[in-house]
XYZ file of C-alpha atoms in Angstrom:
332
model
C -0.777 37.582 -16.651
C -4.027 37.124 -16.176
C -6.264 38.330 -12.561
C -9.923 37.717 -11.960
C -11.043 40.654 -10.170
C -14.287 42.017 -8.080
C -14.291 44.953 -5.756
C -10.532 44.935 -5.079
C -9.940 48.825 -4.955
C -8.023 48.000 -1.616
C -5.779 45.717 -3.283
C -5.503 45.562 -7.183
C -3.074 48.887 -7.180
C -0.457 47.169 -4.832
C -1.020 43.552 -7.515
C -0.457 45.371 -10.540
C 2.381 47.576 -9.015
C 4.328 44.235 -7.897
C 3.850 43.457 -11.684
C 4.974 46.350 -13.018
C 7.705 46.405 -10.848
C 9.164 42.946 -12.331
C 13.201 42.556 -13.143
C 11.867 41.158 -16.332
C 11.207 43.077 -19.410
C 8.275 45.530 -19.091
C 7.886 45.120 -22.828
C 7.280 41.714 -22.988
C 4.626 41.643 -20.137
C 0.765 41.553 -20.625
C -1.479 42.213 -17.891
C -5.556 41.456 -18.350
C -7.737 41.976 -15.403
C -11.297 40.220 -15.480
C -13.556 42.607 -13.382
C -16.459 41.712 -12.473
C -18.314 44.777 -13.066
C -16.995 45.525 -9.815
C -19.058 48.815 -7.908
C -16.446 50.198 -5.753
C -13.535 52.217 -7.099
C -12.014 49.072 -8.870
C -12.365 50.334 -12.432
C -10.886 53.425 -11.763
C -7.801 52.140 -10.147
C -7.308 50.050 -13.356
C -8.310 53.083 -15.947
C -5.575 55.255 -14.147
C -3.341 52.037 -14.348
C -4.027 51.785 -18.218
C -3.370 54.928 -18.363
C -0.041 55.198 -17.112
C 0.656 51.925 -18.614
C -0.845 50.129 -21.829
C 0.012 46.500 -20.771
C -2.347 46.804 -18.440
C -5.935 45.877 -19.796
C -9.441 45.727 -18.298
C -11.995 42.879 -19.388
C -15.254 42.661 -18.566
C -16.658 39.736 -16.827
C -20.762 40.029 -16.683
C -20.688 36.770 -14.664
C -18.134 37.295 -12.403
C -16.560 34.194 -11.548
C -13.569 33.215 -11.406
C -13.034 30.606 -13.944
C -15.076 32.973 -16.551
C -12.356 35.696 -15.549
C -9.733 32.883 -16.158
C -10.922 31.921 -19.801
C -11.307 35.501 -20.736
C -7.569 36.566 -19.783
C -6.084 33.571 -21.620
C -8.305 34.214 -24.910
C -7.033 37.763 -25.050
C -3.559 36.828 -24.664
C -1.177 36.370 -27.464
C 1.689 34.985 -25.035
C 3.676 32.014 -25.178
C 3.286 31.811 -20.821
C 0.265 32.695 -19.147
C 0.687 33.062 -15.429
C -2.603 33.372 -12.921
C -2.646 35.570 -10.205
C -5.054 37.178 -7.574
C -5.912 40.419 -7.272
C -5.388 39.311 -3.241
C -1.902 38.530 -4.605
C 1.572 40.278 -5.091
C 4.830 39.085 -6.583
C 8.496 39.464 -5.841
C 10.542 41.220 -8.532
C 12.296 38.269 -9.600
C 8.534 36.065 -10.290
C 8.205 36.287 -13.640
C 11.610 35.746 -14.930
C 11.848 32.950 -11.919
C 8.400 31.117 -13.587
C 10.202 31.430 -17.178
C 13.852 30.351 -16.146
C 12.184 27.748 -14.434
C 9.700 26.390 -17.494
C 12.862 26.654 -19.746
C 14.842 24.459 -17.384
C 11.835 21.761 -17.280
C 10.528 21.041 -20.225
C 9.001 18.225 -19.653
C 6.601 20.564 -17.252
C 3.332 22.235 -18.495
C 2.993 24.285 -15.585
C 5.523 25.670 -12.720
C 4.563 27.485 -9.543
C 5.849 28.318 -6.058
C 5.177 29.137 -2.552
C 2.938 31.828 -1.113
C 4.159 33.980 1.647
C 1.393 35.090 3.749
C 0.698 38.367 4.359
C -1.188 38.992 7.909
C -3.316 42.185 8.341
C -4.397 41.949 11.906
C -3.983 39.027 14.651
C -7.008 36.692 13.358
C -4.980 36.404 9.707
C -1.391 35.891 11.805
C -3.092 32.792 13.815
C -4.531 31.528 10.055
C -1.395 31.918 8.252
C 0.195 29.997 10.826
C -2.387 27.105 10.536
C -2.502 27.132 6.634
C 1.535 27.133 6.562
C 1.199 23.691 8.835
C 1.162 19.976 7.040
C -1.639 19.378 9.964
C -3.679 22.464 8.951
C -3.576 21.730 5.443
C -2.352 18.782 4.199
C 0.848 18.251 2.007
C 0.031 21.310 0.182
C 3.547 22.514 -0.735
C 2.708 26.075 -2.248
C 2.037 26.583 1.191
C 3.883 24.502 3.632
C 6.845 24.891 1.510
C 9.796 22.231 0.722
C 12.019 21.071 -2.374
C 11.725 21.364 -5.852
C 9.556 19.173 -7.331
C 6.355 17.427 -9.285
C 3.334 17.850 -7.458
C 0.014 18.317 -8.013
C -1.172 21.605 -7.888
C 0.236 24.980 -7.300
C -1.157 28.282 -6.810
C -0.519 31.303 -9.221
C 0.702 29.457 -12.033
C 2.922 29.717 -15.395
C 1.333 27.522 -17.597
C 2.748 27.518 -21.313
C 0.540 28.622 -24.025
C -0.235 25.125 -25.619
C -1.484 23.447 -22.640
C -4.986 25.133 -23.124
C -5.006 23.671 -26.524
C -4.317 20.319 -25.121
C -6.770 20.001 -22.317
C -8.869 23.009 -22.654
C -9.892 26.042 -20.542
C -11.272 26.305 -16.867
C -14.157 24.499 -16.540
C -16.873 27.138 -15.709
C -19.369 25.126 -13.436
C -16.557 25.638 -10.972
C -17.195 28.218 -8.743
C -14.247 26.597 -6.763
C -11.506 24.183 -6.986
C -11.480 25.500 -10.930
C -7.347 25.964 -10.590
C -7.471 22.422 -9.170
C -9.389 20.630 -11.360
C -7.513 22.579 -14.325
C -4.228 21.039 -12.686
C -5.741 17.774 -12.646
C -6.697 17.481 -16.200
C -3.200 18.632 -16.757
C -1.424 15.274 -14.812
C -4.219 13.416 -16.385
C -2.922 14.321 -19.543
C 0.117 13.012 -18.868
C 2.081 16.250 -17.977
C 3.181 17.041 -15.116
C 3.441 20.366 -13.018
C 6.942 21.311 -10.853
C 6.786 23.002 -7.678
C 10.144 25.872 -7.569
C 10.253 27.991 -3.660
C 11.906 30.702 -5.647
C 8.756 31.686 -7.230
C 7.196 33.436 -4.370
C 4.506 35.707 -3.792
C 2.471 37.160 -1.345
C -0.929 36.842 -0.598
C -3.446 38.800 2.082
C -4.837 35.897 4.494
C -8.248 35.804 5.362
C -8.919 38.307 8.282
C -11.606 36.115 9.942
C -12.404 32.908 10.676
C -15.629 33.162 9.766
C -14.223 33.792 6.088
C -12.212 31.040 6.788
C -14.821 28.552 7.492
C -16.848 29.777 4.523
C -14.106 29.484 2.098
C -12.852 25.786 3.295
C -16.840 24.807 3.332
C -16.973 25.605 -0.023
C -14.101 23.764 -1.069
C -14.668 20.696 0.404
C -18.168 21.016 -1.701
C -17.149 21.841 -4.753
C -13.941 19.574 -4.722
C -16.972 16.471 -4.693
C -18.874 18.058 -7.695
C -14.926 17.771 -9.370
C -14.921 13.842 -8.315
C -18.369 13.682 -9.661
C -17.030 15.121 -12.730
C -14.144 13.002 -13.129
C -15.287 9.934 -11.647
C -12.245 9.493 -9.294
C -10.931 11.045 -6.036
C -8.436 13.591 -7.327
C -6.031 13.562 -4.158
C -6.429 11.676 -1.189
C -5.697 14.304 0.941
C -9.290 15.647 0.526
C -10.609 12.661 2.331
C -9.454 13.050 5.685
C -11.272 16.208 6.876
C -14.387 14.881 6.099
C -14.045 11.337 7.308
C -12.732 13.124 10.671
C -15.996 15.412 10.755
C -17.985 11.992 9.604
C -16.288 9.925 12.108
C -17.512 12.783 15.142
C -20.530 13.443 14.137
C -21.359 9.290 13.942
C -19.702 8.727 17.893
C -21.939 11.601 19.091
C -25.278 10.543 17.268
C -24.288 6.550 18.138
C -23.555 7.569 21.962
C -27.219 8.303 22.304
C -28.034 4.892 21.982
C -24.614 3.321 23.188
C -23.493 5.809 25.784
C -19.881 4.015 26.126
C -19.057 5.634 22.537
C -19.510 9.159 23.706
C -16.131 8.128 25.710
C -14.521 7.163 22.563
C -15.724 10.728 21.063
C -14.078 11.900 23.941
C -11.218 10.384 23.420
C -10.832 10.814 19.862
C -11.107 14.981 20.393
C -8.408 14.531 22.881
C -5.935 12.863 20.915
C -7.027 15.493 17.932
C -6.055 18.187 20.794
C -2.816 16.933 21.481
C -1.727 16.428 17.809
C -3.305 20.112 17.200
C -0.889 21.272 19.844
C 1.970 19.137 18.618
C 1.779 20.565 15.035
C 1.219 24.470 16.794
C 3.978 24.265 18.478
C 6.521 22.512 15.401
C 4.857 25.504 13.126
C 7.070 27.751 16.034
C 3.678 29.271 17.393
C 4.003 31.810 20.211
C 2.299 30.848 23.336
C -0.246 34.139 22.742
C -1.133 32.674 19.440
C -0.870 28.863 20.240
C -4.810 28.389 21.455
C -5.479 30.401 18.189
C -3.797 28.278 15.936
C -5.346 25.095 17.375
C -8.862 26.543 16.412
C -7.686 27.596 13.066
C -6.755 23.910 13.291
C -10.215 22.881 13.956
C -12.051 25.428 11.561
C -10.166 24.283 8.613
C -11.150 20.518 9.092
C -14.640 20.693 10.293
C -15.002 23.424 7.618
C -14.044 21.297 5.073
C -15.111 18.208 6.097
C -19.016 19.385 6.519
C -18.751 20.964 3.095
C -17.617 17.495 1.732
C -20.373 15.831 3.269
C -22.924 18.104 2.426
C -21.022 17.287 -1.605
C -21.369 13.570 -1.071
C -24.896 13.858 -0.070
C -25.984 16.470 -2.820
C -24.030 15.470 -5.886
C -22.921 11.529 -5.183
C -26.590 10.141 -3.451
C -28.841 12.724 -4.840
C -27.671 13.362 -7.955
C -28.486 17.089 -7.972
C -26.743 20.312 -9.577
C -25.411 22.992 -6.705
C -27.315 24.990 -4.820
C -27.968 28.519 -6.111
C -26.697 30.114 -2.736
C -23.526 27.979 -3.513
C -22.979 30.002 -6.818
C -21.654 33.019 -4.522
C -18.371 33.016 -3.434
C -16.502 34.941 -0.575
C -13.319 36.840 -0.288
């Protein structure tokens, strides 16, 4: 397994311990943590987890993002299945052997993942777990909306087999996000395919803010266009609608300034966005207390991303510029 890690002393015990914990054999299990150079108590939690047991190894990662963590994890490995994980993350007992059973019974599959149970640590997180577990809030993302087994297109955490890395490389590291995505693409592009299994779960610690939130959607919606850039294609359609909602608000309100009748249509349109909001609250079995939450959670994640996507479109598709340095810093 491989975790990119970076001031995690609050979590990483509780990740590895969920590893070590695994119905499949300790023996057989490999565990490299990319840190960072983290400068809270991270290192120590892992020395005192080496310590107590060797599969557990530390890796030092001078640049400390993610996909530089990724590529030095599956270098060091010598395994024939290397699963990714977050140090934000913890698995159920049965993951591993679930991710292996499941690869063995697909081989036609390069990679196999499953769904995420969110884990809430105060009420802002509860009222964002129940917008990122919504089709509305996210899209037909089913490692977190859940749903049957099946080919998809991504997955989060996952068991990819050893010789797919040969095949299509490692994580591209001008990727400070959407690295796991554009990894998965390259995969289908390839012409493998990736399965989606609910009984590969794990947990992971939802954002306790929504300014986090909003920061972390921004930022994918920008770096998902520096992937299309890349690739010269729209890798899912999905990532469209956000930011041709934000576009198509942002035009109505400008417009209404010189045709005033439009600013009734913008009206309108955040109306009808309202209602469907609600619609989708309420089918995600929201509790009245937490129902006006969700609906902003709702709004955060689609304005969020959408205003990152435009601010990709503008930098990377009409400008033809690299990201911003402030971009190069990501947020938990």
């Amino acid at each position: 397994m491989v975790i990119p890690c970076f001031n995690e002393e609050l979590y990483i015990g509780n990740c590895l311990s969920s590893i070590f914990n695994q119905d499949y054999p300790l023996e057989l299990i490999q565990v490299f943590v990319a840190d960072g150079r983290s400068n809270d108590s991270t290192r120590s939690v892992l020395s005192s987890w080496h310590e107590r047991w060797e599969g557990v190894h530390m890796l030092d990662n001078p640049d400390r993002h993610t996909p530089q963590a990724l590529n030095l994890g599956i270098q060091a490995s010598d395994s024939d299945v290397v699963i990714i994980l977050g140090a934000h993350a913890e698995v159920f007992p049965d993951y591993i052997s679930n991710c292996v059973k499941v690869l063995n019974d697909h081989p036609e599959v390069a990679c196999v993942g499953g769904i995420l149970d969110h884990v809430n640590e105060n009420r802002s997180a509860e009222i964002i777990a129940k917008a990122m577990s919504s089709p509305f809030g996210v899209g037909n993302v089913r490692f977190r909306t859940g749903g049957q087994p099946g080919y998809v297109d991504t997955v989060a955490f996952g068991a990819y087999r050893r010789e797919v890395f040969k095949k299509v490389g490692l994580f591209d590291t001008d990727l400070v996000r959407n690295q796991d995505d554009e990894f998965n693409y390259r995969i289908l592009a390839g012409g493998d395919k990736i399965w989606f299994d609910p009984s590969i779960r794990s947990k992971y610690f939802v954002r306790s803010s929504f300014e986090k939130l909003f920061k972390q959607y921004r930022q994918y919606g920008y770096w998902k266009v520096f992937v299309n850039m890349k690739h010269k294609t729209v890798t899912t359609v999905r990532q469209l609608v956000p930011a041709i909602f934000v576009f198509t608000l942002l035009s109505l309100a400008l417009l209404g300034f010189v045709f005033p009748v439009l600013w009734s249509v913008f009206a309108g349109a955040m109306v009808m966005w309202f209602l469907v909001a609600m619609v989708a609250a309420m089918a995600a079995k929201t509790s009245s207390a937490l129902l006006g939450g969700v609906v902003l959670a709702f709004f955060a994640l689609h304005v969020s991303y959408g205003l990152g996507y435009l601010e990709g479109i503008v930098r990377f598709a009409i400008l033809r510029l690299k990201p911003r340095s402030s971009r190069l810093e990501t947020t938990r």
